[in-house]
Coordinates of N, CA and C in Angstrom, one line a residue:
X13 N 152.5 89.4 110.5 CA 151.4 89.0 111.4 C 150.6 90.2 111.8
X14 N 151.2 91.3 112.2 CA 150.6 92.5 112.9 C 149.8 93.2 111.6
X15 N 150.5 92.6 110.1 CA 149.6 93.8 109.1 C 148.6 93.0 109.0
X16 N 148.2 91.1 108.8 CA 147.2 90.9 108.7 C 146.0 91.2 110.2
X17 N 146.5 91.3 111.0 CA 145.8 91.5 112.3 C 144.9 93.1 111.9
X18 N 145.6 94.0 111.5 CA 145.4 95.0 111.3 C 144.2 95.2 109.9
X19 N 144.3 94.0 109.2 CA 143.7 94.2 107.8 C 142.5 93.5 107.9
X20 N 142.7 92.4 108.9 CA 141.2 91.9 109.5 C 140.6 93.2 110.0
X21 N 141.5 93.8 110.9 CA 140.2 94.5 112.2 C 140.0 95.7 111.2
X22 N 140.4 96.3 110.0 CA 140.0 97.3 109.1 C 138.7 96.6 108.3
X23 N 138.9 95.7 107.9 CA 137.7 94.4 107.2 C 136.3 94.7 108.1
X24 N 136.9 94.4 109.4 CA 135.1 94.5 110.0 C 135.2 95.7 110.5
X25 N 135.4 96.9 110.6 CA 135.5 97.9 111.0 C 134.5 98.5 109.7
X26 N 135.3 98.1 108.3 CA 134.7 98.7 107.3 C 133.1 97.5 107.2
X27 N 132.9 96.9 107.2 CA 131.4 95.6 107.7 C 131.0 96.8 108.6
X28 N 131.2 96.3 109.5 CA 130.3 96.6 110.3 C 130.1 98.5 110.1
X29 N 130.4 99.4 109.8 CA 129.9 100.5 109.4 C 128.7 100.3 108.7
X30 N 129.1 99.4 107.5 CA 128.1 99.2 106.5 C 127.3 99.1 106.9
X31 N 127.3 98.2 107.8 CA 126.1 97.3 108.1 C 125.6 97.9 109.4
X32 N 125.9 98.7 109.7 CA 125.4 99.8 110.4 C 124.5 100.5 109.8
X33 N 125.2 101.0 108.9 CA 124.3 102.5 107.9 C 122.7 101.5 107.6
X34 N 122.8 100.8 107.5 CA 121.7 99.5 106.9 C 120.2 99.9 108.1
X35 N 121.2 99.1 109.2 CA 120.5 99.3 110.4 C 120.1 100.4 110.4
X36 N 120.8 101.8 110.7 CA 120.2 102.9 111.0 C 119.1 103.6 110.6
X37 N 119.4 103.2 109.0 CA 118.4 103.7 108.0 C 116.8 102.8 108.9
X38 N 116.8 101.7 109.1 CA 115.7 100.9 109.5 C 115.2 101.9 111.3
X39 N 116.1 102.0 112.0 CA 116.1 102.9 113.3 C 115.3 103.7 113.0
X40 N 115.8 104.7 112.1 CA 115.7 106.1 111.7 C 114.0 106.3 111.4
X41 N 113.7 104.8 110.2 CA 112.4 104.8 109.4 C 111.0 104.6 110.8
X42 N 111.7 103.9 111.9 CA 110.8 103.4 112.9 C 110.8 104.3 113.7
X43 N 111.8 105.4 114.1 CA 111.8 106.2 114.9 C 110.3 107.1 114.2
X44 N 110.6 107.6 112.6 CA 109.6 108.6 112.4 C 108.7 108.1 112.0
X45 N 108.0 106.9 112.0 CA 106.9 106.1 112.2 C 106.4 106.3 113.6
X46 N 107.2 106.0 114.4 CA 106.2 106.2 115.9 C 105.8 107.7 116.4
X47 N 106.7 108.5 115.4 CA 106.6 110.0 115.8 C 105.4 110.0 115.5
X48 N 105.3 110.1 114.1 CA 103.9 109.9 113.2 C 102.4 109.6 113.9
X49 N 102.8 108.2 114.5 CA 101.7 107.7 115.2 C 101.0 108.7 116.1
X50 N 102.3 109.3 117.0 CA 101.7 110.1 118.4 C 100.9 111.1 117.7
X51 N 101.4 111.7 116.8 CA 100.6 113.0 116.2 C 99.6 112.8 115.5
X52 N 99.4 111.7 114.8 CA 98.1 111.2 113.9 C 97.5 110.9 115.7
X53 N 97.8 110.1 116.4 CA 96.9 109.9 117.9 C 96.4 110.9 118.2
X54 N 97.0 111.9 118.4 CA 96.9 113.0 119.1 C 95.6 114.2 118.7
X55 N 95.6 113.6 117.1 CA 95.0 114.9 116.3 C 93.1 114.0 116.3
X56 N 94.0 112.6 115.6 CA 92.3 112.2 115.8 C 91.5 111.5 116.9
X57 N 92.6 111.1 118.2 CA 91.6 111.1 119.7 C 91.9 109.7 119.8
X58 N 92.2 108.8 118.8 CA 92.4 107.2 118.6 C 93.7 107.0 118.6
X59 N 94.0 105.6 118.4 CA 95.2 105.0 118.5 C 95.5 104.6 116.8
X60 N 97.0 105.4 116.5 CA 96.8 104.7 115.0 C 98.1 104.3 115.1
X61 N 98.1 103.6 113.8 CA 99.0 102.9 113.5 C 99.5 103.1 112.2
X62 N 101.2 103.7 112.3 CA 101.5 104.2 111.0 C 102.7 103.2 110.2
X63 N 102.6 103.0 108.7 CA 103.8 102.3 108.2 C 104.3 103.2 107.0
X64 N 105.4 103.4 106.8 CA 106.4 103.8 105.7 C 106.6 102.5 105.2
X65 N 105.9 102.5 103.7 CA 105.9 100.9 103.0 C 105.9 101.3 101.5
X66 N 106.9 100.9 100.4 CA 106.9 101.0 99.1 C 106.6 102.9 98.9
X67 N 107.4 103.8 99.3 CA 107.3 104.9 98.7 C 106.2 105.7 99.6
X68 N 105.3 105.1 100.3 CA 104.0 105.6 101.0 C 104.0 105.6 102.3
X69 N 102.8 106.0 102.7 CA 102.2 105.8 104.4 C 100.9 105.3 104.3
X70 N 101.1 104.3 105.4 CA 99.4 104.1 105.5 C 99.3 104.3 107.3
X71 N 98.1 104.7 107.5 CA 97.9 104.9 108.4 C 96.0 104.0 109.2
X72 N 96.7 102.9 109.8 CA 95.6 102.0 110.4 C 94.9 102.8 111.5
X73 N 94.0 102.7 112.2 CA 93.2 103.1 112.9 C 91.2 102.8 112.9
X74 N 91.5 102.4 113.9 CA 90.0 102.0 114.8 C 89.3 101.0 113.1
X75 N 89.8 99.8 112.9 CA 89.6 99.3 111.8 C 89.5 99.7 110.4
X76 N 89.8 101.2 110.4 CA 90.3 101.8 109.2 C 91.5 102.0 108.6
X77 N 91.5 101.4 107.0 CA 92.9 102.3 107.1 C 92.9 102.9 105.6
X78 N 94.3 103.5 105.6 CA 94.2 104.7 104.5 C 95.6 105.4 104.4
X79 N 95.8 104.8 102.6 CA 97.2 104.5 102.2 C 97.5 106.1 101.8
X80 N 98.2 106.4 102.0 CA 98.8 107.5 100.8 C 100.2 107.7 99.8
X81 N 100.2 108.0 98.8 CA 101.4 107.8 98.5 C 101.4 106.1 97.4
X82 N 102.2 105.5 96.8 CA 102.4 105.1 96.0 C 102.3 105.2 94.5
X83 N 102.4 103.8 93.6 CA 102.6 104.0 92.5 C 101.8 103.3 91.7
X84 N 100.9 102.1 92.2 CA 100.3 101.3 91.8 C 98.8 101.7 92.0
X85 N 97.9 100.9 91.2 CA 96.8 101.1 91.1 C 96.1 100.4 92.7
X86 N 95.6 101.3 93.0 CA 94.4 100.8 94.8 C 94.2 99.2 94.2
X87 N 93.8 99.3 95.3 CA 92.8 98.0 96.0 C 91.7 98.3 97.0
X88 N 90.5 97.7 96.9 CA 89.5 98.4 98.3 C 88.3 98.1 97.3
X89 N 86.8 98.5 98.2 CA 85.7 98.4 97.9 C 85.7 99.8 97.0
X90 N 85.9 100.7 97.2 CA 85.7 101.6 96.1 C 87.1 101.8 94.7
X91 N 87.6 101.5 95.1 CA 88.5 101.3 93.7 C 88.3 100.3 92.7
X92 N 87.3 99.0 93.2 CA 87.2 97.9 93.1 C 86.2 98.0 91.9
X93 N 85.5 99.3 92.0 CA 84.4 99.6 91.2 C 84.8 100.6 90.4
X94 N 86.4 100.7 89.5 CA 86.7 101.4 88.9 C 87.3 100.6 87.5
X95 N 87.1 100.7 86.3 CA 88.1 99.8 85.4 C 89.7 100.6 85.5
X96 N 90.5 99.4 85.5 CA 91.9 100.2 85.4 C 92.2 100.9 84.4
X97 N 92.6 101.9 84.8 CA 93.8 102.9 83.7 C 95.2 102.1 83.6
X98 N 95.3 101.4 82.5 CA 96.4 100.9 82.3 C 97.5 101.9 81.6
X99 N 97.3 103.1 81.1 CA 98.1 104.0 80.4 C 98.8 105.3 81.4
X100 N 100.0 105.5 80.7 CA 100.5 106.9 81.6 C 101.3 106.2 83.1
X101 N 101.4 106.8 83.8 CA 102.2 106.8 85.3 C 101.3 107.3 86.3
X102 N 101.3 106.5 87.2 CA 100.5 106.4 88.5 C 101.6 107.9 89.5
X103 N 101.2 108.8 89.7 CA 102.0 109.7 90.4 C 101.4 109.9 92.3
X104 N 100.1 109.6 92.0 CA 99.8 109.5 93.6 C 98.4 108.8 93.6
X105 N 98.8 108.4 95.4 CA 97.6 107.3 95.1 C 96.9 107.7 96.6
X106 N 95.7 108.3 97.1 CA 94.9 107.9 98.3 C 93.9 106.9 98.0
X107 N 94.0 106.1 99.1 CA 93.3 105.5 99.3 C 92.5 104.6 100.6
X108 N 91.1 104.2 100.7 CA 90.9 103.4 101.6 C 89.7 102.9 101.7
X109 N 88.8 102.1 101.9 CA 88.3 101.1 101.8 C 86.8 101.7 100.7
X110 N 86.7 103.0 101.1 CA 85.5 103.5 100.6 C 85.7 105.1 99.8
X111 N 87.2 105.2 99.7 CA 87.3 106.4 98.8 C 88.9 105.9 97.9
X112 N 89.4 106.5 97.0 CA 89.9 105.9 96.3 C 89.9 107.7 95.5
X113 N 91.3 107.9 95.5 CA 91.9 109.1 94.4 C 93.0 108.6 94.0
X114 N 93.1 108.6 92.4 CA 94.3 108.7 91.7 C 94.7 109.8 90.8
X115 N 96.3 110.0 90.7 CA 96.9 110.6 89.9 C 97.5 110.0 88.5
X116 N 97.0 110.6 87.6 CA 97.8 110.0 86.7 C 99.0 110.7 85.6
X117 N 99.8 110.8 85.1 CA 100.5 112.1 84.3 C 100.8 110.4 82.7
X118 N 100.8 111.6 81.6 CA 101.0 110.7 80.2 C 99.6 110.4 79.5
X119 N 98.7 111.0 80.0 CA 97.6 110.4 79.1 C 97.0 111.8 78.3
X120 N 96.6 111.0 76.8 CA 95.9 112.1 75.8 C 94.7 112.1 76.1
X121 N 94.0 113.3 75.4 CA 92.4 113.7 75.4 C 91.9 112.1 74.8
X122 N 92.3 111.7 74.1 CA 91.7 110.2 73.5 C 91.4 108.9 74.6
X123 N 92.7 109.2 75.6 CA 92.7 107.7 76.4 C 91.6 108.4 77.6
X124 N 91.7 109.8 78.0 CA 90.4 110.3 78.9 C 89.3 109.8 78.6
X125 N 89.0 110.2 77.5 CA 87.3 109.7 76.4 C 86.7 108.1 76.4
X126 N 88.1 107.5 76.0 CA 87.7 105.9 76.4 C 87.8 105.4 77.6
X127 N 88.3 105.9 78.7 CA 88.4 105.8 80.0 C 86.8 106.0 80.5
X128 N 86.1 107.1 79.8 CA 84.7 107.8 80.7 C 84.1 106.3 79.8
X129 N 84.0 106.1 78.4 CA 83.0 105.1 78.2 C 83.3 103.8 79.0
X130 N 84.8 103.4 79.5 CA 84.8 102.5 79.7 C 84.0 102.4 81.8
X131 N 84.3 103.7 81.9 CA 83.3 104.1 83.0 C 81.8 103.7 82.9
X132 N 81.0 104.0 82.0 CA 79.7 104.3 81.6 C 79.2 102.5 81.4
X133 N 80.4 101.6 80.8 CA 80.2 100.7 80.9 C 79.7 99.8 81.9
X134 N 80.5 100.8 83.2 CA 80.7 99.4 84.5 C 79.4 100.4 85.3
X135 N 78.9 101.1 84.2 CA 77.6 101.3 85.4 C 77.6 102.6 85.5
X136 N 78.7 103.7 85.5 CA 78.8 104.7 86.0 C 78.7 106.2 85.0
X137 N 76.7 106.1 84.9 CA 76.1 106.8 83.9 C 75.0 107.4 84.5
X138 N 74.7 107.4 85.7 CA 73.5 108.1 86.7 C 73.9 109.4 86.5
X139 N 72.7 110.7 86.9 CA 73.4 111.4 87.1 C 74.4 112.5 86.6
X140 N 74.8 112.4 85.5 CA 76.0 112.8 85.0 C 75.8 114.5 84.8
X141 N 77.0 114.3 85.0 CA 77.8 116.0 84.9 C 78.8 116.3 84.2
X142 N 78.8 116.9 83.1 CA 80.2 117.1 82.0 C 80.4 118.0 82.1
X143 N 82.2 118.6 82.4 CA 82.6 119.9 81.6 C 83.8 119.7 80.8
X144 N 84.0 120.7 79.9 CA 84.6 121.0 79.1 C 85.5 122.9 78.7
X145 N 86.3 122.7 78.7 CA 86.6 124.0 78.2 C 88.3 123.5 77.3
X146 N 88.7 124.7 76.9 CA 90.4 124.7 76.2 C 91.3 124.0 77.2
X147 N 91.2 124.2 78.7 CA 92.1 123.4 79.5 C 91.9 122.1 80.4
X148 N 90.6 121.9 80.6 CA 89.9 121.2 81.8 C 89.3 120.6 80.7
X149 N 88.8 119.1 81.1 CA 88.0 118.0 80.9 C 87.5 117.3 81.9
X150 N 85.9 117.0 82.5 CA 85.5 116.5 83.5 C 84.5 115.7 83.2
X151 N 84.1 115.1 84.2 CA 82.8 114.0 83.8 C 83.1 113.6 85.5
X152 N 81.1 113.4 86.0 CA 81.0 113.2 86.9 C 79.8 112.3 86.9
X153 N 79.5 111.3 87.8 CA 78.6 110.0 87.5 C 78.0 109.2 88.6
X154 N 77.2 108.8 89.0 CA 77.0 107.9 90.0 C 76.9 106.8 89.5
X155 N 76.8 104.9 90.3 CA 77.1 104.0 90.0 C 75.2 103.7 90.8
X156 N 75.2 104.6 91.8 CA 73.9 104.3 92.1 C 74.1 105.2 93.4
X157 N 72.7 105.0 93.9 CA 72.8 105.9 95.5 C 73.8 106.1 96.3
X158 N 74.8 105.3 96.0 CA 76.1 105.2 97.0 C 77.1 105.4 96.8
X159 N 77.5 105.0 95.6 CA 78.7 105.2 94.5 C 78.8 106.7 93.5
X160 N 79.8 107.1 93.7 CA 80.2 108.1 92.6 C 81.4 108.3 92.3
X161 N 81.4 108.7 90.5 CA 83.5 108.7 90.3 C 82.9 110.0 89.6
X162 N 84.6 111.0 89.6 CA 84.5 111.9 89.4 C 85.7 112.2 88.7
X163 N 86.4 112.3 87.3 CA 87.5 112.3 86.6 C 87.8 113.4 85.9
X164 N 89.2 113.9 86.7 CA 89.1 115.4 85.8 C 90.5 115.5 84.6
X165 N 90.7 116.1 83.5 CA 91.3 115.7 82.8 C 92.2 117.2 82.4
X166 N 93.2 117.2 82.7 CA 93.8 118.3 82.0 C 94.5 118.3 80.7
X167 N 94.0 119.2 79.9 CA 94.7 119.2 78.4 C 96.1 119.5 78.7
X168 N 96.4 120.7 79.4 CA 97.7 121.2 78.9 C 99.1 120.1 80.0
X169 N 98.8 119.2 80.8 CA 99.8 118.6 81.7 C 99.3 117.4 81.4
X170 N 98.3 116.9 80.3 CA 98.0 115.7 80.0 C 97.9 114.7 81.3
X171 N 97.3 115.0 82.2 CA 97.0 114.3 82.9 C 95.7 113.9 83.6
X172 N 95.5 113.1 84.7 CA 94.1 112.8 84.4 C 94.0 112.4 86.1
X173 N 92.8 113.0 87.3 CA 92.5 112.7 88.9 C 91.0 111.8 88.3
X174 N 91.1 110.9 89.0 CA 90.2 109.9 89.2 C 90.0 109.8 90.9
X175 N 89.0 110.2 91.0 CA 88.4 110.1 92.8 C 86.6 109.0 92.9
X176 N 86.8 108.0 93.3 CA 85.7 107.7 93.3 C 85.4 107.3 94.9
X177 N 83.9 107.3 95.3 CA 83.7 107.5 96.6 C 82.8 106.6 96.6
X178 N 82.7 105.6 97.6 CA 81.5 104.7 98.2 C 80.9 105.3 99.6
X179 N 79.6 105.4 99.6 CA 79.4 105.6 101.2 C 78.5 104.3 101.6
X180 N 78.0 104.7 102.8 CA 77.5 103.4 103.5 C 76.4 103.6 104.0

């Protein structure tokens, strides 16, 4: 009787740890979320509002907000006017309603080149600015007075920043 007594209260002893560490982790994540807040408060004079969500931060404030961090392709008015890069790995993502930067790593000089036409397609041929040398690949474009993407391509890390900007 006394060993099962004992083998119960080791049972939830070992539970409830677990399920502890569970909790804490969630404590811990909201603790440095509100920390966040005060100091994002502090720095820009507003009240913001911060979340640790899928890998990232976004940070809300005075009807703005502005993700950083992830792995997926944006969402927003200015990403909205970009065709997707379906190739390579998404490595960092800013974004928010009217600016939009991505990272990309895995892509060749070939998928850059169909990437700018497929740019040029959706409008984004005003304007233009090319460079080129042995390491760097760029192309820069307006969509119109408001809009501009700006894609820079590295040969030697095969990768590729996409920054497009809406103003208002």
């Amino acid at each position: 009787m006394v060993k099962r007594i004992l083998a119960i209260i080791l049972v939830l002893v070992i539970l409830f740890t677990l399920g502890a560490c569970g909790i804490r982790k969630k404590v811990d994540e909201k603790i440095s979320e509100k920390i966040t807040e005060g100091v994002v408060s502090k720095i820009t004079g507003g009240k913001a509002d911060i979340d640790f969500d899928k890998g990232g931060l976004t940070i809300k404030e005075d009807g703005q907000e502005v993700t950083f961090g992830g792995s997926e392709w944006p969402e927003g008015k200015a990403a909205n006017l970009l065709p997707k890069l379906k190739k390579g790995n998404i490595t960092s993502v800013i974004s928010s309603n009217n600016l939009s930067m991505i990272s990309i790593e895995g892509i060749d000089e070939k998928v850059f080149k169909e990437y700018i036409e497929e740019l040029k397609d959706k409008g984004f041929e005003n304007d233009i600015s090319e460079f080129s040398d042995n390491s760097t690949k760029s192309y820069y474009a307006t969509l119109d007075e408001n809009a501009y993407v700006q894609v820079i391509y590295s040969v030697e890390d095969k990768s590729i920043n996409i920054s497009v900007q809406v103003n208002e």
